[in-house]
Amino acid sequence: GQIRRAFNKACLTYDLSDHVQKNICLKSIELLTLLRKDFGVIADFACGTGNSTLALIEATRYEKLFAVDISDRLLDVAKKKLNQYDVEFIAGD
């Protein structure tokens, strides 16, 4: 609904204003990798344009990686950004 439309509308400028999300993401990954770095499956919920997914790719080892977001347009940006990686993208709430 309305949230999806707002994120879809912001898809081209989202990376310019996601400073809080970036900081929380990096801190969360830092904490995660203190516990472990190897995973069978990782799911990046609210992946946005794929910056958090890329951070997970760089910080962890995994067998399967899912990137999930409510915005199909943000996922389109993420798909282009991460096209050289084996990531399964899911549009979902």
Tab-separated table of N, CA and C in Angstrom:
chain	number	residue	atom	x	y	z
A	1	GLY	N	0.760	-1.160	0.000
A	1	GLY	CA	0.000	0.000	0.000
A	1	GLY	C	0.832	1.271	0.000
A	2	GLN	N	0.514	2.101	0.931
A	2	GLN	CA	1.083	3.447	0.992
A	2	GLN	C	2.591	3.423	1.271
A	3	ILE	N	3.045	2.548	2.136
A	3	ILE	CA	4.476	2.465	2.452
A	3	ILE	C	5.253	2.015	1.224
A	4	ARG	N	4.749	1.011	0.539
A	4	ARG	CA	5.403	0.521	-0.675
A	4	ARG	C	5.511	1.635	-1.707
A	5	ARG	N	4.449	2.385	-1.901
A	5	ARG	CA	4.464	3.483	-2.877
A	5	ARG	C	5.501	4.536	-2.500
A	6	ALA	N	5.608	4.850	-1.215
A	6	ALA	CA	6.587	5.856	-0.773
A	6	ALA	C	8.013	5.393	-1.056
A	7	PHE	N	8.315	4.135	-0.759
A	7	PHE	CA	9.665	3.628	-1.027
A	7	PHE	C	9.915	3.492	-2.526
A	8	ASN	N	8.913	3.074	-3.278
A	8	ASN	CA	9.071	3.003	-4.727
A	8	ASN	C	9.376	4.380	-5.309
A	9	LYS	N	8.693	5.392	-4.810
A	9	LYS	CA	8.889	6.754	-5.297
A	9	LYS	C	10.309	7.247	-5.004
A	10	ALA	N	10.882	6.805	-3.892
A	10	ALA	CA	12.212	7.269	-3.466
A	10	ALA	C	13.354	6.389	-3.967
A	11	CYS	N	13.080	5.469	-4.861
A	11	CYS	CA	14.092	4.466	-5.223
A	11	CYS	C	15.368	5.069	-5.798
A	12	LEU	N	15.287	6.155	-6.526
A	12	LEU	CA	16.485	6.729	-7.149
A	12	LEU	C	17.289	7.609	-6.204
A	13	THR	N	16.679	8.061	-5.119
A	13	THR	CA	17.383	8.941	-4.182
A	13	THR	C	17.571	8.316	-2.804
A	14	TYR	N	17.132	7.092	-2.640
A	14	TYR	CA	17.155	6.435	-1.328
A	14	TYR	C	18.560	6.400	-0.726
A	15	ASP	N	19.563	6.067	-1.524
A	15	ASP	CA	20.930	5.961	-1.008
A	15	ASP	C	21.495	7.287	-0.507
A	16	LEU	N	20.912	8.389	-0.919
A	16	LEU	CA	21.395	9.698	-0.479
A	16	LEU	C	20.939	10.053	0.929
A	17	SER	N	19.923	9.360	1.436
A	17	SER	CA	19.354	9.751	2.724
A	17	SER	C	19.183	8.591	3.702
A	18	ASP	N	19.913	7.505	3.504
A	18	ASP	CA	19.742	6.348	4.385
A	18	ASP	C	20.877	6.210	5.394
A	19	HIS	N	21.350	7.325	5.916
A	19	HIS	CA	22.499	7.328	6.835
A	19	HIS	C	22.227	6.523	8.112
A	20	VAL	N	21.061	6.678	8.683
A	20	VAL	CA	20.722	5.951	9.901
A	20	VAL	C	20.693	4.448	9.617
A	21	GLN	N	20.058	4.068	8.513
A	21	GLN	CA	19.993	2.655	8.152
A	21	GLN	C	21.394	2.072	7.946
A	22	LYS	N	22.281	2.829	7.279
A	22	LYS	CA	23.649	2.351	7.047
A	22	LYS	C	24.378	2.113	8.360
A	23	ASN	N	24.275	3.054	9.273
A	23	ASN	CA	24.962	2.919	10.559
A	23	ASN	C	24.441	1.737	11.363
A	24	ILE	N	23.127	1.580	11.411
A	24	ILE	CA	22.536	0.452	12.133
A	24	ILE	C	22.944	-0.865	11.474
A	25	CYS	N	22.933	-0.897	10.163
A	25	CYS	CA	23.324	-2.099	9.435
A	25	CYS	C	24.756	-2.492	9.767
A	26	LEU	N	25.679	-1.552	9.659
A	26	LEU	CA	27.082	-1.874	9.903
A	26	LEU	C	27.320	-2.326	11.338
A	27	LYS	N	26.664	-1.686	12.288
A	27	LYS	CA	26.799	-2.097	13.682
A	27	LYS	C	26.202	-3.485	13.899
A	28	SER	N	25.066	-3.760	13.288
A	28	SER	CA	24.429	-5.073	13.417
A	28	SER	C	25.313	-6.175	12.831
A	29	ILE	N	25.908	-5.916	11.687
A	29	ILE	CA	26.793	-6.900	11.072
A	29	ILE	C	28.049	-7.091	11.915
A	30	GLU	N	28.548	-6.018	12.477
A	30	GLU	CA	29.707	-6.122	13.369
A	30	GLU	C	29.388	-7.044	14.549
A	31	LEU	N	28.226	-6.850	15.162
A	31	LEU	CA	27.820	-7.692	16.286
A	31	LEU	C	27.596	-9.141	15.845
A	32	LEU	N	26.966	-9.312	14.700
A	32	LEU	CA	26.723	-10.651	14.181
A	32	LEU	C	28.026	-11.405	13.964
A	33	THR	N	28.994	-10.753	13.342
A	33	THR	CA	30.240	-11.446	13.015
A	33	THR	C	31.126	-11.668	14.229
A	34	LEU	N	30.827	-11.025	15.339
A	34	LEU	CA	31.507	-11.370	16.583
A	34	LEU	C	31.082	-12.752	17.055
A	35	LEU	N	29.842	-13.123	16.751
A	35	LEU	CA	29.311	-14.431	17.137
A	35	LEU	C	29.738	-15.525	16.166
A	36	ARG	N	29.609	-15.226	14.874
A	36	ARG	CA	30.034	-16.172	13.846
A	36	ARG	C	30.007	-15.507	12.485
A	37	LYS	N	30.736	-16.122	11.542
A	37	LYS	CA	30.821	-15.567	10.188
A	37	LYS	C	30.331	-16.529	9.119
A	38	ASP	N	30.146	-17.801	9.484
A	38	ASP	CA	29.719	-18.814	8.523
A	38	ASP	C	28.260	-19.178	8.745
A	39	PHE	N	27.485	-19.200	7.636
A	39	PHE	CA	26.057	-19.468	7.725
A	39	PHE	C	25.624	-20.354	6.567
A	40	GLY	N	24.591	-21.128	6.813
A	40	GLY	CA	23.967	-21.855	5.718
A	40	GLY	C	23.128	-20.903	4.882
A	41	VAL	N	22.249	-20.180	5.573
A	41	VAL	CA	21.334	-19.250	4.901
A	41	VAL	C	21.351	-17.923	5.639
A	42	ILE	N	21.382	-16.844	4.882
A	42	ILE	CA	21.240	-15.500	5.435
A	42	ILE	C	20.092	-14.818	4.692
A	43	ALA	N	19.255	-14.109	5.422
A	43	ALA	CA	18.188	-13.311	4.820
A	43	ALA	C	18.373	-11.865	5.257
A	44	ASP	N	18.448	-10.982	4.302
A	44	ASP	CA	18.564	-9.546	4.560
A	44	ASP	C	17.181	-8.933	4.364
A	45	PHE	N	16.463	-8.757	5.472
A	45	PHE	CA	15.129	-8.173	5.413
A	45	PHE	C	15.238	-6.651	5.362
A	46	ALA	N	14.401	-6.024	4.545
A	46	ALA	CA	14.446	-4.581	4.312
A	46	ALA	C	15.786	-4.206	3.693
A	47	CYS	N	16.152	-4.932	2.640
A	47	CYS	CA	17.462	-4.755	2.007
A	47	CYS	C	17.591	-3.458	1.228
A	48	GLY	N	16.485	-2.804	0.931
A	48	GLY	CA	16.553	-1.533	0.216
A	48	GLY	C	17.244	-1.678	-1.126
A	49	THR	N	18.237	-0.835	-1.373
A	49	THR	CA	18.953	-0.845	-2.656
A	49	THR	C	20.112	-1.828	-2.678
A	50	GLY	N	20.238	-2.638	-1.632
A	50	GLY	CA	21.259	-3.669	-1.622
A	50	GLY	C	22.537	-3.332	-0.885
A	51	ASN	N	22.622	-2.137	-0.307
A	51	ASN	CA	23.842	-1.788	0.437
A	51	ASN	C	24.066	-2.719	1.620
A	52	SER	N	23.010	-3.029	2.346
A	52	SER	CA	23.146	-3.936	3.487
A	52	SER	C	23.467	-5.353	3.027
A	53	THR	N	22.916	-5.744	1.893
A	53	THR	CA	23.205	-7.062	1.339
A	53	THR	C	24.680	-7.155	0.956
A	54	LEU	N	25.186	-6.109	0.336
A	54	LEU	CA	26.603	-6.082	-0.028
A	54	LEU	C	27.491	-6.149	1.212
A	55	ALA	N	27.110	-5.452	2.261
A	55	ALA	CA	27.870	-5.505	3.514
A	55	ALA	C	27.877	-6.920	4.084
A	56	LEU	N	26.749	-7.624	3.992
A	56	LEU	CA	26.696	-9.025	4.434
A	56	LEU	C	27.583	-9.918	3.564
A	57	ILE	N	27.560	-9.692	2.270
A	57	ILE	CA	28.394	-10.462	1.346
A	57	ILE	C	29.870	-10.307	1.722
A	58	GLU	N	30.261	-9.091	2.018
A	58	GLU	CA	31.660	-8.810	2.323
A	58	GLU	C	32.093	-9.303	3.704
A	59	ALA	N	31.155	-9.415	4.646
A	59	ALA	CA	31.512	-9.736	6.037
A	59	ALA	C	31.304	-11.184	6.424
A	60	THR	N	30.548	-11.939	5.614
A	60	THR	CA	30.188	-13.300	6.015
A	60	THR	C	30.461	-14.296	4.888
A	61	ARG	N	30.358	-15.562	5.248
A	61	ARG	CA	30.374	-16.654	4.281
A	61	ARG	C	29.043	-17.393	4.441
A	62	TYR	N	28.474	-17.829	3.333
A	62	TYR	CA	27.140	-18.419	3.376
A	62	TYR	C	26.951	-19.335	2.178
A	63	GLU	N	25.942	-20.185	2.275
A	63	GLU	CA	25.562	-21.037	1.153
A	63	GLU	C	24.470	-20.397	0.308
A	64	LYS	N	23.545	-19.679	0.962
A	64	LYS	CA	22.427	-19.055	0.260
A	64	LYS	C	22.123	-17.710	0.899
A	65	LEU	N	21.881	-16.707	0.063
A	65	LEU	CA	21.580	-15.357	0.551
A	65	LEU	C	20.296	-14.860	-0.101
A	66	PHE	N	19.351	-14.445	0.742
A	66	PHE	CA	18.099	-13.856	0.282
A	66	PHE	C	18.098	-12.370	0.609
A	67	ALA	N	17.624	-11.553	-0.313
A	67	ALA	CA	17.441	-10.117	-0.096
A	67	ALA	C	15.953	-9.822	-0.253
A	68	VAL	N	15.345	-9.308	0.802
A	68	VAL	CA	13.890	-9.125	0.852
A	68	VAL	C	13.575	-7.655	1.078
A	69	ASP	N	12.621	-7.137	0.325
A	69	ASP	CA	12.168	-5.760	0.560
A	69	ASP	C	10.724	-5.617	0.095
A	70	ILE	N	10.032	-4.651	0.676
A	70	ILE	CA	8.645	-4.373	0.320
A	70	ILE	C	8.547	-3.640	-1.024
A	71	SER	N	9.608	-2.930	-1.391
A	71	SER	CA	9.602	-2.091	-2.586
A	71	SER	C	10.219	-2.814	-3.780
A	72	ASP	N	9.410	-3.054	-4.792
A	72	ASP	CA	9.932	-3.715	-5.986
A	72	ASP	C	10.936	-2.832	-6.720
A	73	ARG	N	10.792	-1.535	-6.638
A	73	ARG	CA	11.744	-0.637	-7.319
A	73	ARG	C	13.084	-0.578	-6.590
A	74	LEU	N	13.065	-0.608	-5.259
A	74	LEU	CA	14.331	-0.705	-4.528
A	74	LEU	C	15.012	-2.030	-4.854
A	75	LEU	N	14.245	-3.091	-4.967
A	75	LEU	CA	14.814	-4.387	-5.344
A	75	LEU	C	15.425	-4.345	-6.739
A	76	ASP	N	14.810	-3.609	-7.657
A	76	ASP	CA	15.385	-3.472	-8.998
A	76	ASP	C	16.768	-2.814	-8.930
A	77	VAL	N	16.888	-1.784	-8.089
A	77	VAL	CA	18.191	-1.123	-7.904
A	77	VAL	C	19.181	-2.115	-7.297
A	78	ALA	N	18.743	-2.866	-6.293
A	78	ALA	CA	19.611	-3.854	-5.640
A	78	ALA	C	20.061	-4.924	-6.629
A	79	LYS	N	19.172	-5.378	-7.475
A	79	LYS	CA	19.521	-6.408	-8.462
A	79	LYS	C	20.626	-5.920	-9.386
A	80	LYS	N	20.543	-4.679	-9.818
A	80	LYS	CA	21.585	-4.116	-10.688
A	80	LYS	C	22.901	-3.965	-9.929
A	81	LYS	N	22.811	-3.513	-8.688
A	81	LYS	CA	24.001	-3.287	-7.876
A	81	LYS	C	24.718	-4.594	-7.551
A	82	LEU	N	23.960	-5.669	-7.389
A	82	LEU	CA	24.510	-6.943	-6.931
A	82	LEU	C	24.471	-8.024	-8.006
A	83	ASN	N	24.419	-7.622	-9.271
A	83	ASN	CA	24.209	-8.594	-10.341
A	83	ASN	C	25.312	-9.644	-10.452
A	84	GLN	N	26.503	-9.375	-9.923
A	84	GLN	CA	27.581	-10.359	-10.028
A	84	GLN	C	27.572	-11.366	-8.877
A	85	TYR	N	26.661	-11.208	-7.928
A	85	TYR	CA	26.575	-12.109	-6.778
A	85	TYR	C	25.370	-13.024	-6.901
A	86	ASP	N	25.456	-14.166	-6.250
A	86	ASP	CA	24.355	-15.132	-6.249
A	86	ASP	C	23.414	-14.788	-5.085
A	87	VAL	N	22.447	-13.935	-5.369
A	87	VAL	CA	21.479	-13.478	-4.379
A	87	VAL	C	20.081	-13.752	-4.919
A	88	GLU	N	19.216	-14.297	-4.068
A	88	GLU	CA	17.820	-14.474	-4.461
A	88	GLU	C	17.009	-13.324	-3.887
A	89	PHE	N	16.358	-12.562	-4.755
A	89	PHE	CA	15.591	-11.393	-4.348
A	89	PHE	C	14.126	-11.760	-4.187
A	90	ILE	N	13.526	-11.235	-3.126
A	90	ILE	CA	12.129	-11.515	-2.829
A	90	ILE	C	11.417	-10.204	-2.506
A	91	ALA	N	10.337	-9.926	-3.228
A	91	ALA	CA	9.487	-8.785	-2.905
A	91	ALA	C	8.470	-9.267	-1.881
A	92	GLY	N	8.534	-8.698	-0.682
A	92	GLY	CA	7.615	-9.133	0.350
A	92	GLY	C	7.561	-8.172	1.500
A	93	ASP	N	6.504	-8.268	2.244
A	93	ASP	CA	6.273	-7.390	3.391
A	93	ASP	C	6.640	-8.137	4.660
